[in-house]
Amino acid sequence: MENARKILNELLVDMFNHILVLEEKNLQDKGVKLSMSEVHTLENIQKSETKTMSDVARLSLVTQGTLTVAVNRLEEKGYIIRSKDKQDRRLVRLQLTQAALDVLKIHDKFHEEMIDSFISDLNIHEDVNLIRSLEKIMDYFRQNY
């Protein structure tokens, strides 16, 4: 059991690190000059239903202060437009520019190709137990972090 725990830990950590490195290399190869943290901030803005700083910070698992620093940088680089809400001027809404949407298209294509590769190489569509196990791991992360 202890050996299985060690192997699982190494696999998860190595997988996470490799995906980040490959994502970053893919973006650099395509001429994107953003960090993975910045790209993931853009991704969380896109995912956000309200596009507010508080919602994006929640999705990004960071404080609003940390998000403000990232948003300032992305706004300076031309990837985000920040504006006050028309009804409630206390709320700041974030909007992605076309440049941000172009970066996210590249990022999404990387993920699609990665998943396609997993499915074709590992026959993952036939392995219900693997999918259930990964879902349980993700549930753990969602509940605890």
XYZ file of N, CA, C and O in Angstrom:
580
model
N 0.828 -1.203 0.000
C 0.000 0.000 0.000
C 0.867 1.259 0.000
O 0.572 2.191 -0.733
N 1.911 1.271 0.792
C 2.788 2.443 0.868
C 3.465 2.693 -0.478
O 3.618 3.834 -0.894
N 3.855 1.619 -1.172
C 4.478 1.760 -2.483
C 3.485 2.349 -3.489
O 3.855 3.196 -4.303
N 2.238 1.929 -3.425
C 1.203 2.460 -4.320
C 1.005 3.950 -4.067
O 0.848 4.733 -5.012
N 1.029 4.363 -2.804
C 0.885 5.780 -2.455
C 2.037 6.598 -3.042
O 1.825 7.676 -3.601
N 3.234 6.062 -2.917
C 4.421 6.756 -3.434
C 4.345 6.873 -4.957
O 4.595 7.938 -5.527
N 3.974 5.793 -5.617
C 3.877 5.791 -7.077
C 2.804 6.768 -7.543
O 3.023 7.556 -8.477
N 1.640 6.741 -6.898
C 0.556 7.643 -7.273
C 0.986 9.098 -7.088
O 0.741 9.942 -7.958
N 1.639 9.405 -5.986
C 2.121 10.762 -5.739
C 3.094 11.186 -6.838
O 2.975 12.278 -7.403
N 4.047 10.343 -7.152
C 5.039 10.670 -8.184
C 4.362 10.861 -9.542
O 4.702 11.795 -10.284
N 3.401 9.999 -9.872
C 2.712 10.114 -11.153
C 1.937 11.426 -11.257
O 2.014 12.124 -12.273
N 1.204 11.765 -10.213
C 0.413 12.995 -10.246
C 1.303 14.227 -10.338
O 1.051 15.131 -11.144
N 2.351 14.279 -9.532
C 3.251 15.428 -9.536
C 3.977 15.531 -10.875
O 4.051 16.606 -11.479
N 4.497 14.406 -11.366
C 5.198 14.426 -12.646
C 4.269 14.813 -13.794
O 4.643 15.589 -14.674
N 3.059 14.280 -13.789
C 2.095 14.601 -14.840
C 1.783 16.098 -14.840
O 1.806 16.755 -15.885
N 1.502 16.628 -13.664
C 1.195 18.047 -13.532
C 2.351 18.893 -14.063
O 2.147 19.805 -14.869
N 3.567 18.583 -13.622
C 4.733 19.360 -14.047
C 4.977 19.245 -15.545
O 5.284 20.238 -16.207
N 4.841 18.048 -16.089
C 5.052 17.861 -17.530
C 4.013 18.619 -18.354
O 4.336 19.216 -19.378
N 2.772 18.576 -17.927
C 1.728 19.288 -18.660
C 2.023 20.782 -18.672
O 1.929 21.439 -19.717
N 2.417 21.338 -17.520
C 2.730 22.773 -17.471
C 3.882 23.128 -18.409
O 3.817 24.125 -19.134
N 4.933 22.321 -18.400
C 6.092 22.578 -19.262
C 5.697 22.478 -20.731
O 6.050 23.334 -21.545
N 4.927 21.439 -21.077
C 4.503 21.266 -22.462
C 3.562 22.382 -22.915
O 3.648 22.860 -24.045
N 2.663 22.809 -22.023
C 1.764 23.918 -22.345
C 2.568 25.174 -22.657
O 2.327 25.851 -23.656
N 3.508 25.471 -21.782
C 4.309 26.679 -21.946
C 5.142 26.623 -23.227
O 5.207 27.592 -23.983
N 5.762 25.475 -23.488
C 6.568 25.320 -24.709
C 5.697 25.475 -25.947
O 6.084 26.147 -26.908
N 4.512 24.881 -25.934
C 3.594 24.995 -27.063
C 3.243 26.457 -27.324
O 3.253 26.906 -28.469
N 2.940 27.189 -26.271
C 2.590 28.601 -26.434
C 3.772 29.405 -26.962
O 3.615 30.245 -27.855
N 4.962 29.160 -26.416
C 6.159 29.870 -26.878
C 6.429 29.564 -28.349
O 6.767 30.460 -29.118
N 6.277 28.292 -28.737
C 6.482 27.901 -30.136
C 5.510 28.610 -31.072
O 5.805 28.820 -32.244
N 4.353 28.975 -30.550
C 3.332 29.655 -31.353
C 3.446 31.182 -31.233
O 2.588 31.912 -31.706
N 4.496 31.657 -30.555
C 4.748 33.092 -30.457
C 4.041 33.803 -29.325
O 4.059 35.036 -29.255
N 3.434 33.065 -28.411
C 2.737 33.679 -27.274
C 3.769 34.020 -26.195
O 4.536 33.166 -25.776
N 3.753 35.275 -25.768
C 4.731 35.734 -24.787
C 4.073 35.984 -23.427
O 4.260 37.033 -22.823
N 3.294 35.014 -22.976
C 2.643 35.084 -21.670
C 3.080 33.888 -20.836
O 3.381 32.825 -21.379
N 3.066 34.070 -19.521
C 3.350 32.948 -18.628
C 2.116 32.056 -18.551
O 1.006 32.473 -18.902
N 2.309 30.842 -18.068
C 1.162 29.940 -17.906
C 0.183 30.520 -16.897
O -1.033 30.368 -17.052
N 0.668 31.185 -15.897
C -0.204 31.813 -14.913
C -1.091 32.863 -15.585
O -2.302 32.947 -15.305
N -0.521 33.642 -16.484
C -1.304 34.654 -17.192
C -2.337 34.003 -18.112
O -3.486 34.452 -18.181
N -1.946 32.951 -18.801
C -2.883 32.246 -19.690
C -4.018 31.643 -18.877
O -5.185 31.719 -19.263
N -3.694 31.067 -17.729
C -4.740 30.478 -16.898
C -5.652 31.560 -16.313
O -6.851 31.319 -16.114
N -5.134 32.746 -16.075
C -5.992 33.861 -15.655
C -6.970 34.211 -16.772
O -8.174 34.390 -16.525
N -6.471 34.284 -18.016
C -7.365 34.538 -19.161
C -8.433 33.457 -19.260
O -9.612 33.742 -19.494
N -8.006 32.226 -19.065
C -8.931 31.093 -19.135
C -10.016 31.211 -18.066
O -11.201 30.958 -18.332
N -9.639 31.623 -16.873
C -10.624 31.763 -15.791
C -11.566 32.939 -16.029
O -12.736 32.883 -15.643
N -11.084 33.983 -16.674
C -11.978 35.084 -17.054
C -13.003 34.565 -18.056
O -14.200 34.838 -17.941
N -12.538 33.795 -19.015
C -13.437 33.229 -20.018
C -14.484 32.318 -19.364
O -15.652 32.350 -19.730
N -14.068 31.533 -18.376
C -14.975 30.596 -17.702
C -15.973 31.299 -16.780
O -17.044 30.771 -16.507
N -15.602 32.452 -16.272
C -16.424 33.156 -15.298
C -17.757 33.575 -15.890
O -17.817 34.134 -16.985
N -18.822 33.306 -15.158
C -20.148 33.715 -15.608
C -20.355 35.217 -15.444
O -20.975 35.857 -16.280
N -19.823 35.783 -14.364
C -20.061 37.197 -14.067
C -18.953 38.111 -14.579
O -19.167 39.312 -14.705
N -17.781 37.564 -14.821
C -16.605 38.327 -15.277
C -16.170 39.369 -14.245
O -15.532 40.361 -14.582
N -16.528 39.154 -12.973
C -16.107 40.080 -11.918
C -14.775 39.628 -11.332
O -14.406 38.455 -11.430
N -14.072 40.573 -10.721
C -12.784 40.262 -10.099
C -12.950 39.171 -9.039
O -12.137 38.247 -8.971
N -13.986 39.270 -8.222
C -14.160 38.296 -7.145
C -14.414 36.890 -7.690
O -13.876 35.910 -7.176
N -15.205 36.783 -8.751
C -15.495 35.468 -9.326
C -14.246 34.877 -9.983
O -13.956 33.689 -9.818
N -13.503 35.696 -10.701
C -12.288 35.204 -11.361
C -11.240 34.823 -10.313
O -10.553 33.805 -10.456
N -11.126 35.591 -9.237
C -10.196 35.246 -8.159
C -10.566 33.898 -7.551
O -9.698 33.056 -7.296
N -11.864 33.673 -7.348
C -12.336 32.403 -6.801
C -11.966 31.253 -7.733
O -11.438 30.235 -7.305
N -12.227 31.413 -9.018
C -11.891 30.373 -9.990
C -10.384 30.128 -10.071
O -9.947 29.005 -10.316
N -9.607 31.185 -9.879
C -8.144 31.096 -9.966
C -7.503 30.613 -8.671
O -6.289 30.395 -8.628
N -8.313 30.496 -7.619
C -7.825 30.090 -6.300
C -6.763 31.044 -5.757
O -5.763 30.636 -5.174
N -7.002 32.368 -5.983
C -6.103 33.401 -5.471
C -6.933 34.490 -4.809
O -8.157 34.549 -4.979
N -6.259 35.371 -4.090
C -6.952 36.509 -3.487
C -7.235 37.553 -4.567
O -6.612 37.548 -5.637
N -8.138 38.476 -4.259
C -8.423 39.555 -5.205
C -7.194 40.437 -5.406
O -6.965 40.951 -6.498
N -6.400 40.597 -4.353
C -5.162 41.383 -4.468
C -4.188 40.759 -5.456
O -3.598 41.451 -6.295
N -4.018 39.445 -5.370
C -3.137 38.737 -6.295
C -3.677 38.836 -7.720
O -2.914 39.055 -8.672
N -4.987 38.687 -7.866
C -5.587 38.801 -9.193
C -5.406 40.201 -9.755
O -5.151 40.365 -10.953
N -5.509 41.217 -8.921
C -5.341 42.601 -9.375
C -3.976 42.800 -10.025
O -3.869 43.438 -11.075
N -2.947 42.237 -9.422
C -1.591 42.338 -9.990
C -1.560 41.699 -11.376
O -1.033 42.273 -12.339
N -2.146 40.511 -11.493
C -2.169 39.798 -12.778
C -2.989 40.567 -13.813
O -2.579 40.703 -14.975
N -4.138 41.098 -13.405
C -5.008 41.840 -14.315
C -4.313 43.120 -14.783
O -4.388 43.477 -15.966
N -3.611 43.792 -13.892
C -2.865 44.997 -14.284
C -1.871 44.676 -15.398
O -1.772 45.403 -16.395
N -1.137 43.587 -15.221
C -0.141 43.176 -16.222
C -0.815 42.834 -17.553
O -0.360 43.248 -18.617
N -1.891 42.055 -17.475
C -2.584 41.635 -18.701
C -3.260 42.816 -19.404
O -3.327 42.849 -20.633
N -3.724 43.763 -18.630
C -4.325 44.961 -19.225
C -3.250 45.789 -19.943
O -3.463 46.245 -21.070
N -2.095 45.949 -19.317
C -0.979 46.672 -19.940
C -0.539 46.008 -21.247
O -0.160 46.690 -22.199
N -0.604 44.686 -21.296
C -0.183 43.935 -22.477
C -1.268 43.873 -23.549
O -1.045 43.352 -24.639
N -2.465 44.371 -23.228
C -3.539 44.430 -24.219
C -4.413 43.192 -24.315
O -5.084 42.986 -25.323
N -4.450 42.396 -23.252
C -5.246 41.157 -23.274
C -6.578 41.280 -22.538
O -7.448 40.431 -22.693
N -6.723 42.324 -21.732
C -7.930 42.496 -20.912
C -8.375 43.951 -20.962
O -7.538 44.864 -20.977
N -9.689 44.141 -20.941
C -10.265 45.470 -20.741
C -11.033 45.409 -19.430
O -11.854 44.514 -19.215
N -10.717 46.334 -18.544
C -11.361 46.391 -17.236
C -12.332 47.568 -17.233
O -11.975 48.655 -17.673
N -13.553 47.340 -16.737
C -14.528 48.424 -16.687
C -15.433 48.275 -15.474
O -15.617 47.179 -14.956
N -15.993 49.407 -15.064
C -16.949 49.414 -13.950
C -18.304 48.933 -14.463
O -18.700 49.236 -15.585
N -18.999 48.181 -13.618
C -20.342 47.716 -13.951
C -21.281 48.928 -14.060
O -21.178 49.861 -13.269
N -22.158 48.887 -15.036
C -23.068 50.026 -15.255
C -24.095 50.188 -14.122
O -24.427 51.305 -13.747
N -24.586 49.084 -13.570
C -25.585 49.154 -12.495
C -24.936 49.344 -11.118
O -25.452 50.080 -10.291
N -23.838 48.655 -10.876
C -23.175 48.715 -9.573
C -21.721 49.106 -9.798
O -20.871 48.275 -10.100
N -21.425 50.383 -9.656
C -20.102 50.921 -9.968
C -18.988 50.348 -9.085
O -17.809 50.511 -9.387
N -19.361 49.657 -8.009
C -18.340 49.029 -7.150
C -17.736 47.793 -7.812
O -16.620 47.395 -7.495
N -18.488 47.166 -8.723
C -18.034 45.952 -9.385
C -17.166 46.276 -10.591
O -17.484 47.178 -11.373
N -16.073 45.527 -10.707
C -15.200 45.650 -11.872
C -15.419 44.420 -12.737
O -15.324 43.290 -12.264
N -15.741 44.639 -13.991
C -15.938 43.549 -14.953
C -14.708 43.444 -15.847
O -14.091 44.452 -16.191
N -14.393 42.225 -16.216
C -13.239 41.973 -17.073
C -13.711 41.460 -18.420
O -14.610 40.627 -18.493
N -13.093 41.959 -19.460
C -13.439 41.539 -20.815
C -12.151 41.155 -21.532
O -11.131 41.845 -21.429
N -12.196 40.039 -22.252
C -11.034 39.593 -23.009
C -10.993 40.303 -24.353
O -12.024 40.495 -24.991
N -9.789 40.671 -24.779
C -9.621 41.265 -26.106
C -9.461 40.143 -27.133
O -9.330 38.967 -26.769
N -9.443 40.505 -28.390
C -9.246 39.515 -29.447
C -7.903 38.813 -29.281
O -7.786 37.614 -29.532
N -6.887 39.550 -28.835
C -5.568 38.936 -28.610
C -5.662 37.826 -27.568
O -5.053 36.759 -27.718
N -6.442 38.054 -26.515
C -6.629 37.030 -25.477
C -7.371 35.830 -26.042
O -7.008 34.677 -25.757
N -8.398 36.084 -26.831
C -9.165 34.986 -27.427
C -8.289 34.147 -28.364
O -8.419 32.924 -28.410
N -7.372 34.809 -29.082
C -6.442 34.090 -29.955
C -5.514 33.181 -29.148
O -5.256 32.039 -29.534
N -5.011 33.681 -28.011
C -4.151 32.879 -27.132
C -4.928 31.684 -26.595
O -4.426 30.554 -26.573
N -6.162 31.919 -26.172
C -6.968 30.832 -25.615
C -7.305 29.780 -26.667
O -7.409 28.596 -26.346
N -7.435 30.194 -27.911
C -7.678 29.242 -28.994
C -6.466 28.304 -29.139
O -6.614 27.094 -29.269
N -5.265 28.862 -29.063
C -4.031 28.060 -29.131
C -3.961 27.120 -27.933
O -3.645 25.934 -28.056
N -4.280 27.655 -26.760
C -4.240 26.877 -25.519
C -5.253 25.726 -25.565
O -4.936 24.588 -25.203
N -6.460 26.018 -26.020
C -7.494 24.986 -26.124
C -7.100 23.896 -27.108
O -7.342 22.713 -26.867
N -6.491 24.294 -28.221
C -6.059 23.315 -29.223
C -5.005 22.374 -28.635
O -5.037 21.171 -28.875
N -4.097 22.912 -27.823
C -3.101 22.070 -27.157
C -3.799 21.016 -26.300
O -3.461 19.836 -26.351
N -4.784 21.449 -25.510
C -5.492 20.512 -24.637
C -6.271 19.468 -25.441
O -6.282 18.296 -25.075
N -6.900 19.893 -26.516
C -7.628 18.949 -27.370
C -6.681 17.890 -27.931
O -6.995 16.695 -27.917
N -5.524 18.331 -28.428
C -4.554 17.394 -28.998
C -4.008 16.451 -27.926
O -3.795 15.261 -28.180
N -3.777 16.974 -26.719
C -3.281 16.153 -25.622
C -4.299 15.066 -25.267
O -3.951 13.888 -25.155
N -5.561 15.439 -25.135
C -6.604 14.482 -24.789
C -6.808 13.479 -25.913
O -6.947 12.273 -25.678
N -6.803 13.960 -27.152
C -6.914 13.040 -28.296
C -5.798 12.007 -28.274
O -6.022 10.824 -28.545
N -4.603 12.453 -27.931
C -3.462 11.541 -27.854
C -3.661 10.511 -26.745
O -3.402 9.320 -26.939
N -4.130 10.962 -25.587
C -4.391 10.033 -24.486
C -5.402 8.978 -24.912
O -5.217 7.789 -24.686
N -6.480 9.442 -25.510
C -7.562 8.528 -25.879
C -7.090 7.506 -26.904
O -7.364 6.317 -26.771
N -6.345 7.965 -27.904
C -5.912 7.029 -28.947
C -4.818 6.092 -28.451
O -4.815 4.914 -28.774
N -3.883 6.593 -27.650
C -2.760 5.777 -27.190
C -3.125 4.836 -26.043
O -2.574 3.749 -25.927
N -4.044 5.255 -25.196
C -4.317 4.489 -23.982
C -5.668 3.773 -23.994
O -6.007 3.109 -23.032
N -6.440 3.947 -25.058
C -7.796 3.399 -25.089
C -8.578 3.804 -23.843
O -9.302 3.017 -23.257
N -8.391 5.044 -23.441
C -8.995 5.544 -22.208
C -10.523 5.493 -22.259
O -11.175 5.354 -21.236
N -11.108 5.586 -23.457
C -12.569 5.550 -23.572
C -13.130 4.200 -23.141
O -14.303 4.078 -22.847
N -12.287 3.174 -23.087
C -12.734 1.864 -22.645
C -12.474 1.623 -21.153
O -12.960 0.663 -20.592
N -11.710 2.489 -20.532
C -11.309 2.259 -19.152
C -12.122 3.107 -18.178
O -11.708 4.171 -17.741
N -13.304 2.620 -17.850
C -14.220 3.331 -16.968
C -13.616 3.518 -15.580
O -13.786 4.563 -14.946
N -12.878 2.525 -15.090
C -12.278 2.622 -13.756
C -11.268 3.755 -13.669
O -11.204 4.461 -12.661
N -10.471 3.935 -14.709
C -9.491 5.027 -14.713
C -10.212 6.372 -14.664
O -9.848 7.252 -13.881
N -11.243 6.521 -15.458
C -11.999 7.774 -15.478
C -12.637 8.033 -14.113
O -12.576 9.139 -13.586
N -13.231 7.020 -13.522
C -13.836 7.186 -12.187
C -12.784 7.554 -11.148
O -13.032 8.395 -10.283
N -11.624 6.938 -11.215
C -10.552 7.243 -10.263
C -10.092 8.693 -10.419
O -9.894 9.395 -9.424
N -9.922 9.142 -11.643
C -9.521 10.531 -11.880
C -10.599 11.497 -11.403
O -10.284 12.560 -10.849
N -11.862 11.149 -11.602
C -12.956 11.986 -11.099
C -12.918 12.085 -9.576
O -13.133 13.160 -9.009
N -12.620 10.979 -8.896
C -12.533 10.993 -7.429
C -11.369 11.868 -6.959
O -11.485 12.596 -5.980
N -10.248 11.794 -7.660
C -9.100 12.635 -7.308
C -9.480 14.108 -7.486
O -9.209 14.944 -6.624
N -10.144 14.424 -8.584
C -10.550 15.804 -8.837
C -11.569 16.271 -7.812
O -11.506 17.412 -7.338
N -12.487 15.411 -7.416
C -13.448 15.750 -6.364
C -12.728 16.100 -5.067
O -13.100 17.050 -4.375
N -11.697 15.332 -4.742
C -10.912 15.601 -3.540
C -10.320 17.020 -3.607
O -10.414 17.786 -2.657
N -9.720 17.358 -4.751
C -9.114 18.685 -4.894
C -10.171 19.777 -4.796
O -9.951 20.794 -4.138
N -11.304 19.586 -5.420
C -12.368 20.593 -5.367
C -12.879 20.811 -3.946
O -13.156 21.924 -3.540
N -13.020 19.728 -3.195
C -13.546 19.823 -1.831
C -12.536 20.424 -0.868
O -12.906 21.118 0.072
N -11.267 20.171 -1.095
C -10.252 20.594 -0.128
C -9.479 21.840 -0.520
O -8.782 22.411 0.304
N -9.584 22.251 -1.753
C -8.806 23.419 -2.183
C -9.686 24.341 -2.994
O -9.410 24.963 -3.873
